[in-house]
Short mmCIF file of C-alpha atoms in Angstrom, two decimals:
data_model
loop_
_atom_site.label_atom_id
_atom_site.label_comp_id
_atom_site.label_asym_id
_atom_site.label_seq_id
_atom_site.Cartn_x
_atom_site.Cartn_y
_atom_site.Cartn_z
CA MET A 1 7.11 43.03 13.85
CA THR A 2 9.03 40.11 15.33
CA LEU A 3 11.62 37.77 13.89
CA SER A 4 8.99 35.05 13.54
CA ASP A 5 7.00 37.34 11.24
CA ILE A 6 9.81 37.67 8.69
CA GLU A 7 11.80 34.47 9.13
CA ASN A 8 11.77 31.87 6.36
CA LYS A 9 11.27 29.11 8.90
CA ALA A 10 13.08 25.81 8.36
CA ALA A 11 11.30 22.47 8.21
CA PRO A 12 12.09 20.62 11.44
CA GLY A 13 13.86 17.30 11.72
CA VAL A 14 15.63 17.19 8.35
CA PRO A 15 19.40 17.44 7.78
CA TYR A 16 19.22 20.37 5.35
CA PHE A 17 17.35 23.62 4.92
CA THR A 18 14.00 23.68 3.21
CA PRO A 19 11.11 25.97 4.12
CA ALA A 20 8.56 24.62 6.58
CA GLN A 21 5.22 23.81 4.99
CA GLU A 22 2.71 24.97 7.60
CA PRO A 23 0.14 23.78 6.79
CA ALA A 24 1.11 21.06 4.34
CA ALA A 25 0.37 21.44 0.66
CA GLY A 26 -3.06 20.00 -0.05
CA SER A 27 -4.49 21.16 3.27
CA ALA A 28 -7.92 22.79 3.07
CA LEU A 29 -7.70 26.45 4.04
CA ASP A 30 -11.12 26.08 5.68
CA PRO A 31 -11.38 22.45 6.86
CA ALA A 32 -14.79 23.02 8.45
CA SER A 33 -16.45 23.71 5.09
CA ALA A 34 -14.35 21.29 3.02
CA PRO A 35 -15.62 17.93 1.77
CA THR A 36 -14.45 14.87 3.70
CA LEU A 37 -11.79 14.29 1.04
CA PHE A 38 -9.96 17.37 2.35
CA LYS A 39 -10.60 16.91 6.06
CA PRO A 40 -7.82 15.69 8.36
CA LEU A 41 -7.88 12.15 9.74
CA ARG A 42 -6.03 10.89 12.81
CA ILE A 43 -5.01 7.22 12.95
CA ARG A 44 -3.32 6.38 16.25
CA GLY A 45 -0.47 8.90 16.58
CA VAL A 46 -0.46 9.98 12.93
CA GLU A 47 -2.59 12.79 11.55
CA LEU A 48 -3.14 12.98 7.80
CA HIS A 49 -4.00 16.44 6.49
CA ASN A 50 -6.38 15.06 3.84
CA ARG A 51 -7.66 11.64 2.69
CA PHE A 52 -5.38 11.20 -0.34
CA VAL A 53 -2.98 8.25 -0.19
CA VAL A 54 -0.39 7.45 -2.84
CA SER A 55 -0.77 3.72 -3.33
CA PRO A 56 2.36 1.55 -3.55
CA MET A 57 3.67 1.27 -7.11
CA CYS A 58 6.27 -1.24 -8.26
CA THR A 59 8.93 0.56 -10.29
CA TYR A 60 11.54 -2.20 -10.77
CA SER A 61 14.30 0.34 -10.23
CA ALA A 62 16.31 -0.82 -7.20
CA LYS A 63 19.62 -2.68 -7.12
CA ASP A 64 19.95 -5.39 -4.48
CA GLY A 65 16.87 -3.96 -2.76
CA TYR A 66 18.43 -0.50 -2.26
CA LEU A 67 16.33 2.57 -3.04
CA SER A 68 17.99 5.34 -5.05
CA ASP A 69 17.64 8.95 -6.17
CA PHE A 70 14.98 7.79 -8.61
CA HIS A 71 12.76 6.76 -5.71
CA LEU A 72 13.49 10.01 -3.87
CA VAL A 73 12.28 12.06 -6.84
CA HIS A 74 9.45 9.70 -7.76
CA LEU A 75 7.96 9.56 -4.25
CA GLY A 76 8.94 13.04 -3.13
CA GLN A 77 6.95 14.76 -5.85
CA PHE A 78 3.67 13.46 -4.44
CA ALA A 79 4.33 14.98 -1.02
CA LEU A 80 5.40 18.25 -2.62
CA HIS A 81 2.03 18.37 -4.39
CA GLY A 82 -0.26 17.63 -1.48
CA ALA A 83 -0.73 13.89 -0.83
CA ALA A 84 -1.15 13.25 2.87
CA LEU A 85 0.41 9.77 2.86
CA VAL A 86 2.96 8.48 0.37
CA THR A 87 3.51 4.72 0.28
CA VAL A 88 6.83 3.20 -0.70
CA GLU A 89 6.36 0.34 -3.15
CA ALA A 90 6.17 -3.36 -2.22
CA THR A 91 9.35 -3.84 -0.21
CA ALA A 92 10.60 -7.39 0.18
CA VAL A 93 11.38 -8.80 3.61
CA GLU A 94 13.89 -11.28 2.16
CA PRO A 95 15.75 -11.43 -1.18
CA ARG A 96 13.63 -14.26 -2.59
CA GLY A 97 10.53 -12.29 -1.63
CA ARG A 98 11.10 -9.76 -4.39
CA ILE A 99 8.82 -9.76 -7.41
CA SER A 100 11.75 -8.95 -9.69
CA PRO A 101 15.53 -8.66 -9.26
CA ASN A 102 15.08 -4.88 -9.09
CA ASP A 103 12.51 -4.55 -6.32
CA SER A 104 12.87 -2.59 -3.09
CA GLY A 105 13.96 -4.46 0.04
CA LEU A 106 14.37 -4.12 3.80
CA TRP A 107 16.07 -7.40 4.66
CA GLU A 108 19.36 -5.85 5.80
CA ASP A 109 20.36 -2.80 7.82
CA GLY A 110 22.18 -1.11 4.95
CA GLN A 111 18.82 -0.56 3.26
CA ILE A 112 17.65 1.74 6.09
CA ALA A 113 19.67 4.81 5.06
CA PRO A 114 18.32 5.24 1.50
CA LEU A 115 14.78 4.82 2.81
CA LYS A 116 15.44 7.40 5.52
CA ARG A 117 16.57 9.89 2.89
CA ILE A 118 13.13 9.58 1.31
CA THR A 119 11.25 9.80 4.60
CA ASP A 120 13.25 12.91 5.52
CA PHE A 121 12.18 14.67 2.35
CA ILE A 122 8.52 13.69 2.64
CA HIS A 123 8.52 14.81 6.27
CA SER A 124 10.07 18.10 5.20
CA GLN A 125 6.88 18.67 3.18
CA ASN A 126 4.78 17.95 6.30
CA SER A 127 3.41 14.73 4.77
CA LYS A 128 3.63 11.17 6.07
CA VAL A 129 5.33 8.04 4.79
CA SER A 130 4.15 4.44 4.62
CA VAL A 131 6.00 1.34 3.47
CA GLN A 132 4.37 -1.81 2.16
CA LEU A 133 6.19 -4.87 3.49
CA ALA A 134 5.84 -7.78 1.13
CA HIS A 135 6.84 -11.24 0.02
CA ALA A 136 6.11 -12.19 -3.59
CA GLY A 137 5.67 -15.90 -2.89
CA ARG A 138 5.04 -17.94 -6.03
CA LYS A 139 5.05 -14.79 -8.23
CA ALA A 140 8.71 -14.05 -7.43
CA SER A 141 11.71 -13.96 -9.77
CA THR A 142 9.90 -12.34 -12.69
CA LEU A 143 11.06 -9.82 -15.25
CA ALA A 144 10.12 -6.15 -15.20
CA PRO A 145 6.86 -5.90 -17.17
CA TRP A 146 8.28 -3.80 -19.99
CA ILE A 147 10.86 -6.56 -20.55
CA GLY A 148 8.60 -9.55 -19.99
CA GLY A 149 6.12 -8.07 -22.41
CA THR A 150 8.73 -7.89 -25.17
CA VAL A 151 10.02 -11.44 -24.82
CA ASN A 152 6.65 -13.00 -23.92
CA LYS A 153 8.14 -14.62 -20.83
CA ALA A 154 7.68 -13.65 -17.20
CA LEU A 155 10.35 -15.70 -15.43
CA ALA A 156 13.68 -14.02 -14.65
CA PRO A 157 16.51 -16.55 -15.01
CA GLU A 158 19.63 -16.64 -12.87
CA SER A 159 21.59 -14.99 -15.69
CA VAL A 160 19.76 -11.68 -15.02
CA GLY A 161 19.71 -11.99 -11.23
CA GLY A 162 16.62 -14.18 -10.85
CA TRP A 163 16.17 -17.14 -8.48
CA PRO A 164 13.74 -19.47 -10.30
CA LYS A 165 14.90 -22.47 -8.24
CA ASP A 166 14.24 -20.71 -4.91
CA VAL A 167 10.66 -19.48 -5.34
CA VAL A 168 8.37 -20.48 -2.48
CA GLY A 169 4.69 -20.89 -1.68
CA PRO A 170 2.31 -22.71 0.64
CA SER A 171 2.02 -25.51 -1.94
CA ALA A 172 3.98 -26.56 -5.01
CA ILE A 173 1.51 -24.95 -7.41
CA PRO A 174 2.85 -22.39 -9.92
CA PHE A 175 0.88 -19.26 -10.67
CA ALA A 176 1.14 -19.82 -14.42
CA GLU A 177 3.15 -21.74 -17.00
CA ASP A 178 5.64 -18.87 -17.39
CA HIS A 179 6.24 -18.65 -13.63
CA ALA A 180 8.47 -20.76 -11.40
CA SER A 181 7.24 -23.92 -9.73
CA PRO A 182 7.41 -23.00 -6.04
CA HIS A 183 8.96 -24.99 -3.24
CA GLU A 184 6.42 -25.83 -0.53
CA LEU A 185 7.46 -24.02 2.63
CA THR A 186 8.13 -26.01 5.77
CA VAL A 187 6.62 -24.86 9.05
CA GLU A 188 10.09 -23.76 10.18
CA GLU A 189 10.50 -21.68 7.01
CA ILE A 190 7.09 -20.07 7.54
CA LYS A 191 8.12 -19.04 11.05
CA GLY A 192 11.30 -17.58 9.60
CA ILE A 193 9.38 -15.44 7.12
CA VAL A 194 7.10 -14.18 9.90
CA GLN A 195 10.24 -13.07 11.72
CA SER A 196 11.53 -11.43 8.53
CA PHE A 197 8.38 -9.29 8.36
CA ALA A 198 8.95 -8.20 11.97
CA ASP A 199 12.64 -7.45 11.35
CA ALA A 200 11.79 -5.39 8.26
CA ALA A 201 9.22 -3.43 10.28
CA VAL A 202 11.89 -2.54 12.84
CA ARG A 203 14.12 -1.26 10.04
CA ALA A 204 11.25 0.77 8.61
CA ILE A 205 10.68 2.47 11.95
CA LYS A 206 14.41 3.24 12.20
CA ALA A 207 14.12 4.85 8.75
CA GLY A 208 11.41 7.18 10.04
CA VAL A 209 8.40 5.53 8.41
CA ASP A 210 5.07 6.63 9.93
CA VAL A 211 2.82 3.78 8.77
CA ILE A 212 3.46 0.09 8.15
CA GLU A 213 1.39 -1.87 5.63
CA ILE A 214 1.47 -5.65 5.21
CA HIS A 215 0.87 -6.77 1.63
CA GLY A 216 -1.75 -9.51 1.68
CA ALA A 217 -3.12 -9.02 -1.84
CA HIS A 218 -2.52 -9.60 -5.55
CA GLY A 219 -1.40 -13.21 -5.47
CA TYR A 220 1.74 -12.75 -3.39
CA LEU A 221 2.72 -14.99 -0.48
CA GLN A 222 0.09 -13.92 2.05
CA THR A 223 -2.63 -14.33 -0.60
CA ASN A 224 -1.21 -17.72 -1.56
CA PHE A 225 -1.87 -18.92 1.99
CA LEU A 226 -5.31 -17.31 2.27
CA SER A 227 -6.74 -18.88 -0.88
CA PRO A 228 -7.84 -22.51 -1.16
CA THR A 229 -6.98 -22.31 -4.87
CA SER A 230 -3.26 -21.92 -4.08
CA ASN A 231 -3.06 -23.44 -0.59
CA LYS A 232 -3.52 -27.21 -0.55
CA ARG A 233 -1.70 -27.85 2.72
CA THR A 234 -3.01 -30.36 5.25
CA ASP A 235 -1.17 -29.02 8.32
CA GLN A 236 -1.97 -26.07 10.62
CA TYR A 237 -1.47 -23.62 7.71
CA GLY A 238 -3.98 -25.14 5.29
CA GLY A 239 -7.55 -26.31 4.96
CA SER A 240 -9.90 -24.36 7.22
CA PHE A 241 -10.33 -20.58 7.24
CA GLU A 242 -8.53 -20.44 10.60
CA ASN A 243 -5.58 -22.38 9.21
CA ARG A 244 -5.34 -20.50 5.92
CA THR A 245 -5.31 -17.16 7.79
CA ARG A 246 -2.77 -18.35 10.37
CA PHE A 247 0.33 -17.15 8.50
CA LEU A 248 -1.20 -13.70 8.06
CA THR A 249 -2.39 -13.56 11.66
CA GLU A 250 1.04 -14.51 12.96
CA THR A 251 2.64 -11.91 10.69
CA ILE A 252 0.30 -9.17 11.93
CA GLN A 253 0.97 -10.09 15.55
CA ALA A 254 4.74 -10.17 15.02
CA VAL A 255 4.79 -6.77 13.31
CA ARG A 256 2.42 -5.12 15.77
CA ALA A 257 4.63 -6.34 18.63
CA VAL A 258 7.76 -4.55 17.36
CA ILE A 259 6.38 -1.20 16.15
CA PRO A 260 5.43 1.71 18.43
CA GLU A 261 1.91 1.85 19.81
CA GLU A 262 1.32 5.14 17.99
CA THR A 263 2.29 3.66 14.59
CA PRO A 264 -0.71 2.71 12.45
CA LEU A 265 -0.73 -0.78 10.95
CA TRP A 266 -2.44 -1.34 7.60
CA LEU A 267 -3.23 -4.50 5.69
CA ARG A 268 -3.80 -4.70 1.94
CA ILE A 269 -6.10 -7.52 0.89
CA SER A 270 -7.60 -8.84 -2.31
CA GLY A 271 -11.31 -8.59 -1.57
CA THR A 272 -11.93 -11.44 -4.00
CA GLU A 273 -9.99 -13.60 -6.45
CA TRP A 274 -12.74 -13.08 -9.05
CA VAL A 275 -13.07 -16.83 -9.68
CA GLU A 276 -16.47 -17.38 -8.08
CA TRP A 277 -17.74 -18.32 -11.54
CA THR A 278 -15.83 -21.63 -11.36
CA GLY A 279 -17.99 -22.90 -8.51
CA GLU A 280 -14.84 -23.99 -6.65
CA PRO A 281 -13.82 -22.74 -3.17
CA SER A 282 -11.82 -19.51 -3.40
CA TRP A 283 -10.99 -16.36 -1.46
CA ASP A 284 -14.03 -14.11 -1.90
CA ILE A 285 -15.70 -11.08 -0.36
CA ASN A 286 -17.37 -13.18 2.35
CA GLU A 287 -14.01 -14.49 3.55
CA THR A 288 -12.59 -10.97 3.37
CA ILE A 289 -15.39 -9.68 5.59
CA ARG A 290 -14.84 -12.56 8.00
CA LEU A 291 -11.15 -11.66 8.20
CA ALA A 292 -11.88 -7.93 8.50
CA LYS A 293 -13.91 -8.52 11.65
CA LEU A 294 -10.86 -10.09 13.31
CA LEU A 295 -8.41 -7.33 12.45
CA PRO A 296 -9.14 -4.67 15.09
CA ALA A 297 -8.39 -7.13 17.89
CA LEU A 298 -5.06 -7.91 16.19
CA GLY A 299 -4.09 -4.22 16.12
CA VAL A 300 -4.79 -3.46 12.47
CA ASP A 301 -6.10 0.07 11.96
CA VAL A 302 -6.81 0.24 8.22
CA LEU A 303 -7.86 -2.42 5.71
CA ASP A 304 -6.79 -1.49 2.20
CA VAL A 305 -9.22 -3.27 -0.14
CA SER A 306 -7.98 -4.24 -3.60
CA SER A 307 -8.73 -7.42 -5.56
CA GLY A 308 -7.53 -10.20 -7.84
CA GLY A 309 -4.06 -11.28 -8.87
CA ASN A 310 -3.96 -14.82 -7.47
CA ASN A 311 -5.55 -16.88 -10.22
CA GLU A 312 -5.13 -16.98 -13.99
CA LYS A 313 -8.83 -17.85 -14.31
CA GLN A 314 -10.01 -14.55 -12.81
CA LYS A 315 -12.77 -12.75 -14.67
CA ILE A 316 -13.05 -9.06 -13.81
CA ASN A 317 -15.73 -6.75 -15.12
CA VAL A 318 -13.82 -3.49 -14.73
CA THR A 319 -16.11 -0.57 -13.98
CA GLN A 320 -15.55 2.65 -12.09
CA THR A 321 -16.82 1.03 -8.88
CA PHE A 322 -15.66 -2.58 -9.26
CA GLN A 323 -13.29 -2.25 -6.29
CA THR A 324 -14.91 0.54 -4.30
CA ASP A 325 -18.03 -1.67 -4.17
CA LEU A 326 -15.93 -4.31 -2.40
CA ALA A 327 -14.63 -1.69 0.02
CA ARG A 328 -18.18 -0.55 0.73
CA GLN A 329 -19.31 -4.09 1.55
CA VAL A 330 -16.47 -4.54 4.02
CA ARG A 331 -16.98 -1.11 5.60
CA THR A 332 -20.71 -1.70 6.02
CA ALA A 333 -20.13 -5.10 7.63
CA VAL A 334 -17.55 -3.97 10.18
CA ARG A 335 -19.52 -0.88 11.14
CA ALA A 336 -22.66 -2.95 11.64
CA GLU A 337 -20.79 -4.67 14.47
CA GLY A 338 -19.33 -1.46 15.87
CA LEU A 339 -15.75 -2.39 15.00
CA ASN A 340 -13.08 0.28 14.77
CA LEU A 341 -11.52 -0.46 11.40
CA LEU A 342 -10.95 2.19 8.76
CA ILE A 343 -11.23 1.23 5.09
CA ALA A 344 -9.07 2.47 2.21
CA ALA A 345 -10.35 2.13 -1.35
CA VAL A 346 -8.26 1.84 -4.48
CA GLY A 347 -8.89 1.23 -8.18
CA VAL A 348 -10.14 3.44 -11.05
CA ILE A 349 -10.33 6.49 -8.76
CA SER A 350 -9.28 9.23 -11.15
CA GLU A 351 -12.19 11.67 -11.40
CA SER A 352 -12.58 14.44 -8.82
CA LYS A 353 -16.30 14.00 -8.15
CA PHE A 354 -15.94 10.25 -7.84
CA ALA A 355 -13.00 10.61 -5.44
CA ARG A 356 -15.13 12.95 -3.34
CA SER A 357 -18.05 10.51 -3.27
CA VAL A 358 -15.89 7.57 -2.17
CA VAL A 359 -15.28 9.10 1.27
CA GLN A 360 -17.97 11.77 1.71
CA GLU A 361 -19.29 11.16 5.23
CA ASP A 362 -22.89 12.28 4.64
CA GLU A 363 -23.33 10.32 1.40
CA GLU A 364 -22.96 6.64 2.40
CA PRO A 365 -19.22 6.46 1.68
CA SER A 366 -17.44 3.37 0.42
CA ALA A 367 -14.27 4.10 2.39
CA ASP A 368 -12.45 6.48 4.72
CA LEU A 369 -9.40 7.03 2.52
CA VAL A 370 -8.84 7.33 -1.23
CA GLN A 371 -5.83 5.63 -2.79
CA ALA A 372 -4.47 6.08 -6.28
CA ALA A 373 -1.41 4.96 -8.19
CA ARG A 374 -1.78 5.31 -11.95
CA GLN A 375 -3.59 8.61 -11.56
CA PHE A 376 -0.64 10.02 -9.62
CA LEU A 377 1.66 8.84 -12.40
CA ARG A 378 -0.47 10.71 -14.92
CA GLU A 379 -0.83 13.77 -12.74
CA PRO A 380 1.59 14.05 -9.79
CA ASN A 381 -0.27 17.17 -8.58
CA TRP A 382 -3.63 15.39 -8.74
CA VAL A 383 -4.55 16.48 -5.21
CA LEU A 384 -4.28 20.12 -6.22
CA GLY A 385 -6.18 19.40 -9.42
CA VAL A 386 -9.05 17.80 -7.51
CA ALA A 387 -9.15 20.77 -5.16
CA GLY A 388 -9.43 23.13 -8.12
CA GLU A 389 -12.17 21.11 -9.81
CA LEU A 390 -14.17 20.83 -6.58
CA GLY A 391 -13.65 24.48 -5.68
CA VAL A 392 -11.81 23.73 -2.43
CA PRO A 393 -9.20 26.38 -1.53
CA VAL A 394 -6.05 24.56 -0.44
CA LYS A 395 -2.49 25.36 0.52
CA TRP A 396 0.19 25.01 -2.15
CA ALA A 397 3.86 24.40 -1.39
CA ASN A 398 5.46 27.71 -0.41
CA GLN A 399 7.83 27.63 -3.36
CA TYR A 400 4.89 27.24 -5.77
CA HIS A 401 2.54 29.78 -4.18
CA ARG A 402 2.66 32.06 -7.23
CA ALA A 403 1.16 29.42 -9.49
CA PRO A 404 -2.38 28.68 -8.26
CA ARG A 405 -4.90 27.22 -10.64
CA ARG A 406 -6.86 29.89 -12.46
CA SER A 407 -10.04 28.92 -10.64
CA GLN A 408 -8.33 29.97 -7.41
CA LEU A 409 -7.12 33.40 -8.61
#
């Protein structure tokens, strides 16, 4: 017997002792026989040990953009319980790009250290970390939802740290009556925000983040530019599809240029605004597919397909597959042209068999990765629960090895 046989090996690369998780919790003990959901996936220089991704979740719990112990515990639990990739919530690239006064930010160097503390812990569990870089655009300076819901008002005034007079968008069109009227960005200001995305990406890499995601969905600034319902500009950033996608394209190029070649770049998009019923031009699945076909050449590796959030008139028929169907359409279209773009699906993925079907390679999958947010809030060890329900033997965290589900005894 050698020392390596009896040593409680330390996790590498973290500034404290914690046992190495080899393999990571949530890894299939027999990957060859496991469903696709529990098979590894390599994206550039990053290998995920399964296909479970913790989707970004706004928690409205930061002060001046700084993450705290709450975020360490909140995000760390998902890595401890088997998620391959844990995404830090929408993180603003400038102060006025926050959704609320208490959103996460990466607009200054001091915000690197608290993010690195979180990445260190997630890495200690042999999982990976993503951050979603964002700008709230015309939906900025709003109250946390549990407050806004009680006072029936969304806008955060200056008295509680809001900036209602400094909200921006492609055009001076508010999202709703209880939101700020945005200032129309000048071309110089647009260029500055593109640079802010790149600067935030550099900070994320310094903090040890493995994956960068650009938030282009849910009615925030990138979506505002993409959609003809919110973008009425007549210059190079408005009008045609090429012009409406220019801000996003420039942002992607700027971010890709400053992150390592081995770092995957993701984009979250709203597959549709759900306002086709109006008969007016809008951002829809056809425009999403058109954009998706351009992404591989820009250096985007994964398209994260969500929907809605940009128009008060949206009409959504919520079913189990209302968003995975969008993901499937995009995936089918890009593969028909032989393009190398992975698809992540999100929305109402909470049942084990459905999660399996979303990515199962031999069953016409809708996507390559499964994302969940609310389900992880309900059940932080959801990955292990799915494994138990599907009968897939998986690794548990070393410290929890004495508590397998009864089906695995």
